[in-house]
Coordinates of C-alpha atoms in Angstrom, one line a residue:
Chain A
M1 CA -29.1 19.8 50.9
S2 CA -25.8 21.1 52.3
E3 CA -25.1 23.5 49.4
K4 CA -26.7 26.9 49.5
P5 CA -29.0 26.9 46.5
N6 CA -29.4 30.7 46.4
S7 CA -25.7 31.1 45.5
E8 CA -26.5 29.8 42.0
H9 CA -28.7 31.1 39.3
I10 CA -31.6 29.3 37.6
L11 CA -32.6 30.6 34.2
I12 CA -36.1 30.3 32.8
I13 CA -36.4 30.6 29.1
D14 CA -40.0 30.7 28.0
D15 CA -42.0 33.0 25.7
E16 CA -45.1 32.7 28.0
E17 CA -45.0 35.4 30.6
S18 CA -47.3 33.4 33.0
I19 CA -44.9 30.4 33.0
R20 CA -41.9 32.6 33.6
D21 CA -43.6 34.4 36.5
G22 CA -45.0 31.2 38.0
C23 CA -41.6 29.5 37.9
K24 CA -39.8 32.5 39.3
Q25 CA -42.2 32.7 42.2
A26 CA -42.1 29.0 43.0
L27 CA -38.3 28.8 42.9
E28 CA -37.5 32.1 44.6
R29 CA -39.7 31.0 47.5
F30 CA -37.3 28.1 47.9
G31 CA -34.3 30.3 47.9
F32 CA -33.1 30.1 44.3
H33 CA -31.9 33.1 42.5
V34 CA -34.0 33.2 39.3
L35 CA -33.3 34.9 36.0
S36 CA -35.7 34.8 33.1
A37 CA -35.7 35.4 29.3
S38 CA -38.6 35.6 27.0
D39 CA -36.9 34.2 23.9
G40 CA -34.0 31.9 22.9
Q41 CA -31.7 34.7 21.9
E42 CA -32.0 36.5 25.1
G43 CA -31.7 33.3 27.1
I44 CA -28.4 32.4 25.4
R45 CA -27.1 35.9 26.0
I46 CA -27.9 35.8 29.7
A47 CA -26.6 32.3 30.1
R48 CA -23.3 33.2 28.5
E49 CA -23.0 36.2 30.8
L50 CA -24.1 34.7 34.1
H51 CA -23.4 31.0 33.8
P52 CA -26.5 29.7 35.5
A53 CA -26.5 26.3 37.2
I54 CA -29.7 25.3 35.7
A55 CA -31.7 26.4 32.7
F56 CA -35.4 25.6 32.1
V57 CA -36.0 25.8 28.4
D58 CA -39.4 25.9 26.7
L59 CA -39.2 23.8 23.5
K60 CA -41.8 25.7 21.6
M61 CA -40.7 29.3 21.1
P62 CA -40.8 31.6 18.1
S63 CA -37.6 32.4 16.3
V64 CA -34.8 30.4 18.0
S65 CA -36.3 27.1 19.0
G66 CA -35.8 25.5 22.4
M67 CA -33.9 22.6 20.7
E68 CA -31.3 25.0 19.3
V69 CA -31.0 26.7 22.7
I70 CA -30.4 23.4 24.3
E71 CA -27.7 22.5 21.8
I72 CA -25.9 25.8 22.2
L73 CA -26.0 26.0 26.0
S74 CA -24.9 22.4 26.5
K75 CA -21.9 23.2 24.3
D76 CA -21.1 26.6 25.6
I77 CA -21.8 26.7 29.3
E78 CA -19.7 24.4 31.5
D79 CA -21.6 22.2 33.9
I80 CA -25.0 23.7 33.1
V81 CA -27.9 21.4 33.7
L82 CA -30.6 21.8 31.1
I83 CA -34.3 21.0 31.6
V84 CA -36.9 21.1 28.9
I85 CA -40.3 22.5 29.5
T86 CA -42.7 20.7 27.2
G87 CA -46.4 20.2 26.4
Y88 CA -47.8 16.7 26.7
A89 CA -48.1 16.5 23.0
S90 CA -44.4 16.9 22.5
I91 CA -42.9 14.1 24.7
L92 CA -41.1 12.9 21.6
S93 CA -39.3 16.1 21.1
A94 CA -38.4 16.1 24.8
V95 CA -36.7 12.7 24.2
E96 CA -34.9 14.3 21.2
S97 CA -33.8 17.1 23.4
L98 CA -32.3 14.7 25.9
K99 CA -30.1 13.4 23.1
K100 CA -29.0 17.0 22.4
G101 CA -27.8 17.5 25.9
A102 CA -30.8 18.1 28.2
Y103 CA -30.7 16.3 31.5
D104 CA -34.5 16.1 32.2
Y105 CA -37.8 17.4 31.1
I106 CA -40.9 18.7 32.9
P107 CA -44.3 18.4 31.1
K108 CA -46.8 21.2 31.3
P109 CA -48.9 21.8 33.3
F110 CA -46.8 21.4 36.5
T111 CA -47.2 22.3 40.1
P112 CA -44.6 24.4 42.1
D113 CA -43.7 21.3 44.0
Q114 CA -43.0 19.3 40.9
L115 CA -40.9 22.2 39.6
R116 CA -38.9 22.4 42.8
A117 CA -38.3 18.7 42.8
V118 CA -37.0 18.7 39.3
A119 CA -34.7 21.7 40.1
R120 CA -33.4 20.0 43.2
R121 CA -32.6 16.9 41.4
A122 CA -30.9 18.9 38.7
L123 CA -28.7 20.6 41.2
E124 CA -27.7 17.4 42.8
H125 CA -26.8 16.0 39.4
R126 CA -24.7 19.1 38.8
N127 CA -22.9 18.8 42.1
L128 CA -22.1 15.2 41.5
K129 CA -20.8 16.0 38.1
I130 CA -18.6 18.8 39.3
E131 CA -17.4 16.6 42.2
A132 CA -16.6 13.7 39.8
K133 CA -14.7 16.1 37.5
K134 CA -12.7 17.5 40.5
L135 CA -11.8 14.0 41.6
K136 CA -10.6 13.0 38.2
E137 CA -8.5 16.1 38.0
E138 CA -7.1 15.4 41.4
K139 CA -6.3 11.8 40.4
E140 CA -4.4 13.0 37.4
Q141 CA -2.6 15.6 39.5
I142 CA -1.6 12.9 41.9
E143 CA -0.2 10.8 39.1
R144 CA 1.8 13.7 37.8
N145 CA 3.0 14.5 41.2
F146 CA 4.0 10.9 41.8
I147 CA 6.3 11.0 38.8
T148 CA 7.9 14.2 40.0
F149 CA 8.1 12.7 43.5
V150 CA 9.9 9.6 42.3
S151 CA 12.2 11.7 40.1
H152 CA 13.3 13.9 42.9
E153 CA 12.8 12.0 46.1
M154 CA 14.2 8.7 44.9
R155 CA 16.9 9.8 42.5
S156 CA 18.4 12.4 44.8
P157 CA 19.3 10.0 47.6
L158 CA 20.7 7.5 45.2
A159 CA 22.9 10.1 43.6
T160 CA 24.1 11.1 47.0
I161 CA 25.0 7.6 48.0
Q162 CA 26.9 7.2 44.8
Q163 CA 28.7 10.4 45.5
Y164 CA 29.7 9.1 48.9
M165 CA 31.0 6.0 47.2
E166 CA 33.1 8.2 45.0
A167 CA 34.3 10.1 47.9
L168 CA 35.2 6.9 49.8
R169 CA 37.1 5.7 46.8
V170 CA 39.0 9.0 46.5
V171 CA 39.7 9.6 50.2
S172 CA 40.5 6.0 51.4
G173 CA 40.8 4.0 48.2
D174 CA 44.6 3.5 48.8
C175 CA 44.0 2.4 52.4
L176 CA 41.3 -0.1 51.6
G177 CA 42.3 -3.8 51.3
T178 CA 41.2 -5.7 48.2
E179 CA 38.2 -7.1 50.0
A180 CA 37.0 -3.8 51.3
F181 CA 37.5 -2.2 47.9
D182 CA 35.6 -5.0 46.3
I183 CA 32.7 -4.3 48.6
V184 CA 32.7 -0.7 47.6
E185 CA 32.6 -1.8 44.0
R186 CA 29.8 -4.2 44.5
C187 CA 27.7 -1.6 46.4
T188 CA 28.3 0.9 43.6
K189 CA 27.1 -1.6 41.1
R190 CA 23.9 -2.4 43.1
I191 CA 23.1 1.2 43.5
Q192 CA 23.6 1.8 39.7
N193 CA 21.1 -1.0 39.1
L194 CA 18.6 0.5 41.5
E195 CA 19.0 3.8 39.7
A196 CA 18.4 2.1 36.4
L197 CA 15.3 0.5 37.8
V198 CA 13.9 3.9 39.0
E199 CA 14.7 5.3 35.6
H200 CA 12.9 2.5 33.7
W201 CA 10.0 2.6 36.1
L202 CA 9.7 6.4 35.5
D203 CA 9.7 5.8 31.7
L204 CA 6.9 3.3 32.0
S205 CA 4.8 5.7 34.2
R206 CA 5.4 8.4 31.7
I207 CA 4.2 6.2 28.9
E208 CA 1.1 5.3 30.8
N209 CA 0.1 8.8 31.7
G210 CA 1.0 10.1 28.3
T211 CA 3.8 12.5 29.3
F212 CA 6.5 10.4 27.6
A213 CA 7.3 12.1 24.4
V214 CA 6.5 9.9 21.4
D215 CA 6.9 12.3 18.6
R216 CA 5.7 11.3 15.2
E217 CA 8.0 12.3 12.5
P218 CA 9.7 10.5 9.6
V219 CA 12.5 8.4 11.0
D220 CA 15.3 6.8 9.2
L221 CA 15.8 3.4 10.9
H222 CA 19.3 3.2 9.5
S223 CA 20.4 6.1 11.6
V224 CA 18.5 4.7 14.6
V225 CA 20.6 1.6 14.3
E226 CA 23.8 3.4 13.8
K227 CA 23.2 5.6 16.9
A228 CA 22.4 2.7 19.1
V229 CA 25.3 0.6 17.8
D230 CA 27.6 3.5 18.4
E231 CA 26.4 3.8 21.9
M232 CA 26.8 0.1 22.7
S233 CA 30.1 -0.5 20.8
H234 CA 32.3 0.0 23.8
L235 CA 30.4 -2.5 25.8
C236 CA 30.4 -5.0 22.9
Q237 CA 34.1 -4.5 22.6
I238 CA 34.7 -5.3 26.3
R239 CA 32.6 -8.4 26.0
G240 CA 34.3 -9.5 22.9
I241 CA 31.1 -9.5 20.8
S242 CA 31.1 -8.3 17.2
V243 CA 28.2 -6.3 15.7
I244 CA 27.2 -6.7 12.1
T245 CA 24.6 -4.5 10.4
N246 CA 22.9 -5.3 7.2
F247 CA 20.7 -2.7 5.5
P248 CA 18.8 -2.8 2.2
D249 CA 19.8 -0.2 -0.5
V250 CA 16.5 1.5 -0.3
Q251 CA 15.5 2.9 3.1
P252 CA 11.8 3.0 3.7
K253 CA 11.1 5.7 6.3
I254 CA 8.8 5.1 9.2
E255 CA 6.8 7.4 11.4
G256 CA 8.0 7.6 15.0
D257 CA 10.1 9.0 17.8
K258 CA 13.8 8.7 17.1
E259 CA 15.0 9.0 20.6
S260 CA 12.6 6.4 22.0
L261 CA 13.5 4.0 19.2
I262 CA 17.2 4.4 19.9
R263 CA 16.5 3.5 23.5
V264 CA 14.5 0.4 22.5
L265 CA 17.4 -0.8 20.3
I266 CA 20.0 0.0 23.1
N267 CA 17.9 -2.2 25.4
I268 CA 17.7 -5.1 23.0
I269 CA 21.4 -4.9 22.1
G270 CA 22.2 -4.6 25.8
N271 CA 20.2 -7.8 26.5
A272 CA 22.0 -9.6 23.7
T273 CA 25.3 -8.7 25.2
K274 CA 24.3 -10.3 28.5
Y275 CA 23.5 -13.7 27.0
T276 CA 26.1 -13.9 24.2
P277 CA 29.4 -15.3 25.1
S278 CA 32.7 -13.7 24.0
G279 CA 33.4 -14.4 20.4
G280 CA 29.7 -14.2 19.5
T281 CA 27.9 -12.0 17.0
I282 CA 25.0 -9.6 17.1
S283 CA 23.5 -9.1 13.6
I284 CA 21.1 -6.2 13.0
G285 CA 19.1 -6.2 9.8
I286 CA 16.4 -4.1 8.2
S287 CA 13.9 -5.6 5.7
Y288 CA 10.5 -4.5 4.4
D289 CA 7.5 -5.4 2.3
D290 CA 4.5 -3.4 1.0
H291 CA 3.0 -3.0 4.5
Y292 CA 5.7 -3.4 7.1
V293 CA 9.3 -2.5 7.9
K294 CA 11.1 -5.0 10.1
L295 CA 14.2 -4.5 12.2
S296 CA 15.8 -7.7 13.5
V297 CA 18.4 -8.1 16.2
K298 CA 19.9 -11.6 16.2
D299 CA 22.4 -12.9 18.7
T300 CA 24.4 -16.1 18.9
G301 CA 23.8 -16.3 22.7
S302 CA 22.4 -19.0 25.0
G303 CA 18.8 -18.5 23.8
I304 CA 15.6 -18.5 25.9
P305 CA 13.8 -21.7 26.8
K306 CA 10.6 -22.1 24.9
E307 CA 8.3 -22.1 27.9
K308 CA 9.7 -18.8 29.1
L309 CA 9.3 -16.9 25.8
P310 CA 5.7 -15.8 26.3
F311 CA 6.6 -14.0 29.6
I312 CA 9.7 -12.1 28.7
F313 CA 7.9 -8.8 28.0
E314 CA 6.2 -8.9 31.4
P315 CA 7.5 -6.4 34.0
F316 CA 10.1 -7.9 36.3
Y317 CA 10.1 -11.3 34.6
R318 CA 13.6 -12.8 34.4
A319 CA 14.2 -15.6 32.0
G320 CA 17.5 -16.2 33.7
G321 CA 15.9 -16.8 37.1
K322 CA 17.5 -15.8 40.3
E323 CA 21.0 -15.4 39.1
E324 CA 19.9 -12.7 36.8
R325 CA 18.7 -10.5 39.7
Q326 CA 21.7 -8.3 39.7
R327 CA 21.8 -7.8 36.0
G328 CA 19.1 -5.3 35.2
S329 CA 15.9 -3.5 36.1
G330 CA 13.6 -6.2 34.8
L331 CA 11.7 -3.5 32.9
G332 CA 13.8 -3.2 29.8
L333 CA 11.7 -5.3 27.5
T334 CA 8.4 -4.0 29.0
F335 CA 9.6 -0.6 28.0
C336 CA 10.5 -1.8 24.5
K337 CA 7.0 -3.3 24.1
R338 CA 5.2 -0.2 25.2
I339 CA 7.3 2.0 23.0
M340 CA 6.6 -0.3 20.0
E341 CA 2.9 -0.2 20.8
A342 CA 2.9 3.5 21.0
H343 CA 4.3 3.4 17.4
G344 CA 1.5 1.2 16.3
G345 CA 4.1 -1.5 15.8
A346 CA 5.0 -4.7 17.6
I347 CA 7.9 -6.6 19.1
S348 CA 8.3 -10.3 18.8
V349 CA 10.9 -12.9 19.6
N350 CA 12.2 -16.2 18.3
S351 CA 14.7 -18.2 20.2
E352 CA 16.4 -21.5 20.2
E353 CA 18.3 -22.7 23.3
G354 CA 22.0 -22.9 22.6
R355 CA 21.6 -21.2 19.2
G356 CA 20.6 -17.7 20.0
T357 CA 17.7 -15.2 20.1
T358 CA 16.2 -12.9 17.5
F359 CA 14.1 -9.9 18.4
I360 CA 12.0 -8.4 15.6
L361 CA 10.5 -4.9 15.7
T362 CA 7.7 -4.5 13.2
F363 CA 6.6 -1.0 12.1
P364 CA 3.7 -0.2 9.8
R365 CA 4.8 1.6 6.7
Chain B
M1 CA 56.1 30.9 48.3
A2 CA 56.3 27.5 50.0
T3 CA 52.9 26.3 49.1
E4 CA 50.7 27.3 46.2
I5 CA 47.5 29.1 47.3
K6 CA 44.6 26.7 47.0
K7 CA 41.8 27.5 44.6
K8 CA 38.4 27.9 46.2
V9 CA 35.3 26.1 45.1
L10 CA 31.8 27.0 46.3
L11 CA 29.2 24.2 46.6
V12 CA 25.6 25.1 46.8
D13 CA 23.2 22.3 47.5
D14 CA 20.4 21.7 50.0
D15 CA 21.4 18.0 50.4
K16 CA 23.9 18.1 53.3
D17 CA 25.2 14.6 52.5
F18 CA 25.8 15.5 48.9
L19 CA 27.8 18.6 50.1
T20 CA 29.9 16.4 52.4
A21 CA 30.6 13.8 49.8
T22 CA 31.6 16.4 47.2
K23 CA 33.6 18.4 49.7
L24 CA 35.7 15.3 50.5
I25 CA 36.4 14.7 46.8
L26 CA 37.3 18.4 46.2
E27 CA 39.6 18.6 49.3
K28 CA 41.3 15.4 48.2
G29 CA 41.8 17.2 44.8
G30 CA 43.5 20.0 46.6
Y31 CA 40.8 22.6 46.7
E32 CA 39.6 24.8 49.5
V33 CA 35.8 24.3 49.7
A34 CA 33.0 26.6 50.9
L35 CA 29.6 25.2 51.5
A36 CA 26.1 26.7 51.2
E37 CA 23.0 24.8 52.1
D38 CA 20.5 27.1 50.4
G39 CA 20.3 29.5 47.5
K40 CA 20.5 32.6 49.7
A41 CA 23.6 31.6 51.5
G42 CA 25.1 30.5 48.2
V43 CA 24.7 34.0 46.7
E44 CA 26.1 35.6 49.8
M45 CA 29.1 33.4 49.8
A46 CA 29.7 33.9 46.1
E47 CA 30.1 37.5 46.9
K48 CA 32.0 37.3 50.2
E49 CA 34.2 34.3 49.6
K50 CA 35.1 35.1 46.0
P51 CA 35.4 31.5 45.0
D52 CA 37.3 30.5 41.8
L53 CA 34.3 28.4 40.7
A54 CA 30.9 27.5 42.0
I55 CA 28.9 24.3 41.7
I56 CA 25.1 24.8 42.0
D57 CA 22.4 22.2 42.4
M58 CA 19.5 23.0 40.1
M59 CA 16.7 21.4 42.2
M60 CA 17.0 22.9 45.6
E61 CA 13.8 23.2 47.6
T62 CA 11.8 24.2 44.6
W63 CA 12.5 23.5 41.0
G64 CA 14.0 26.7 39.7
E65 CA 15.8 27.9 42.8
G66 CA 19.0 26.9 41.1
F67 CA 18.0 29.2 38.2
S68 CA 17.5 32.2 40.4
V69 CA 20.8 31.5 42.3
I70 CA 22.7 31.5 39.0
S71 CA 21.1 34.8 37.8
K72 CA 21.9 36.4 41.1
I73 CA 25.5 35.2 41.1
R74 CA 25.9 36.4 37.5
G75 CA 24.5 39.8 38.7
L76 CA 27.3 40.2 41.2
E77 CA 30.5 42.0 40.4
T78 CA 32.5 38.9 41.6
G79 CA 30.2 36.5 39.8
K80 CA 30.2 37.9 36.3
K81 CA 33.0 35.7 35.1
M82 CA 33.0 33.0 37.7
P83 CA 32.9 29.6 36.1
L84 CA 29.6 27.9 37.1
I85 CA 28.8 24.3 37.0
V86 CA 25.1 23.3 37.3
L87 CA 24.3 19.9 38.9
S88 CA 21.1 18.0 38.7
S89 CA 19.9 14.6 39.7
V90 CA 17.7 14.7 36.6
D91 CA 19.4 14.3 33.2
L92 CA 18.8 17.8 32.0
Q93 CA 20.2 17.1 28.7
G94 CA 18.5 13.9 28.0
P95 CA 15.8 13.7 25.4
Y96 CA 12.9 13.8 27.8
Q97 CA 13.6 16.7 30.1
S98 CA 15.5 18.5 27.5
F99 CA 16.6 21.7 29.1
E100 CA 17.1 24.5 26.6
P101 CA 18.2 27.6 28.4
S102 CA 16.4 30.6 27.1
E103 CA 18.3 33.4 25.4
E104 CA 18.2 35.7 28.5
F105 CA 19.3 32.8 30.8
P106 CA 22.7 33.6 32.3
K107 CA 25.4 31.5 30.9
V108 CA 26.7 28.5 32.9
N109 CA 29.9 26.8 31.9
M110 CA 28.8 23.2 32.3
I111 CA 25.8 21.1 33.1
L112 CA 26.4 17.8 34.9
Q113 CA 24.2 15.0 36.1
K114 CA 24.5 13.6 39.7
P115 CA 26.4 11.6 40.7
V116 CA 29.6 12.8 39.2
K117 CA 32.7 10.6 39.0
A118 CA 35.4 12.1 41.2
E119 CA 38.1 12.1 38.5
D120 CA 35.7 13.7 36.0
L121 CA 34.7 16.4 38.5
L122 CA 38.3 17.3 39.3
K123 CA 39.2 17.4 35.7
F124 CA 36.3 19.7 34.8
I125 CA 37.1 22.0 37.6
R126 CA 40.8 22.1 36.6
D127 CA 39.9 22.8 33.0
L128 CA 37.5 25.6 34.0
T129 CA 39.8 27.3 36.5
T130 CA 43.0 27.4 34.5

């Protein structure tokens, strides 16, 4: 074994002095550092103080029983490996103790070799457990770092390129011919899209690793709609699309995260503006029954072909095909779906080609 | 006086390209520009060059260097009333990284997200220096 066993303590809790001494001798000869306690109370005290790697616990002791000691130690002492010392007659209670958190048992009488073998196995188990825990923590750390990495290392250069574009426009804008100016405009647009992609991708990673804030507080959907419509009104105006809202008199509140829901709605309205021709309408309505509150966003756009409907919430799926490449991150609806799921709700879609599309957000009441 | 004295803006950012791009915009806008590529140089120049305004990147080298630069500039005699704009490539005021300066945090005049539109930047600087 590569680890130095003598750097860790083994605790023997047994009321029989001969067992304690026997174990101590057998294990010390192998290089372990052995502590001993003659009853449960003392054993728990020593374990809490010195955090042994392994504790051998006699099941049958006066006052505090071995079973109780097992229960307490497995709860209190991180990574401790517990082994029950038991008589042949009490194999059943040994099994019971495994349920309470013991890792193994050793029946009396046992030889020093048997004891050492059990101790070694217990240490190996402990090392594996600690290793696995470390790996898991590392993995989580990498995930968190990745998000930070993307935030900084990908956004910064994008921002810098955009700043150069701004500088180019300011410094030489007047000297550029229409064609060259057009190129600058197109580059800017593409970079903005790339930025949006990074942004959406970050949002999805945050949802996946649980760092995306989904607060749960009573939310008034009415105000969510108003905020989102307000945000999108300028774009709708430019595109010549009117927005109609239709709310019931009574507003049932839902539980959720207002900011995320506003973003969901902005995404859906944004989508609608892409596929709705000038002169069209986007209608937003709220309805409810005893169990659900529904928010619908209906457009008079080109609609989505039936065969494509099942895929539109998939990442990077584009119902519009290749021409749509330049128009968004391809993650907007995936984001909406994840946010709705985080709310215990759902998003669904109905569409008829040439007539329009309706997205429905369903929230439990 | 034949020409008006140009106002001076200090830019502190560890991204050289961002400095260059912003410098071009500011010079076109009629400002004299001083550049610092790290926090330490930034604080020194804030003292020596006495700029009329400073723009500081929040995320230099380590997250938080911007914070300490701002505190140090505010601690200078020349920096007490200097208009300060904080820049960041993260949306510091968005709902997910909401940046709430603590009570004892030295006051900055404006927080902007990179990239900044040239006309906006020039307008903000004009507003803050007149």
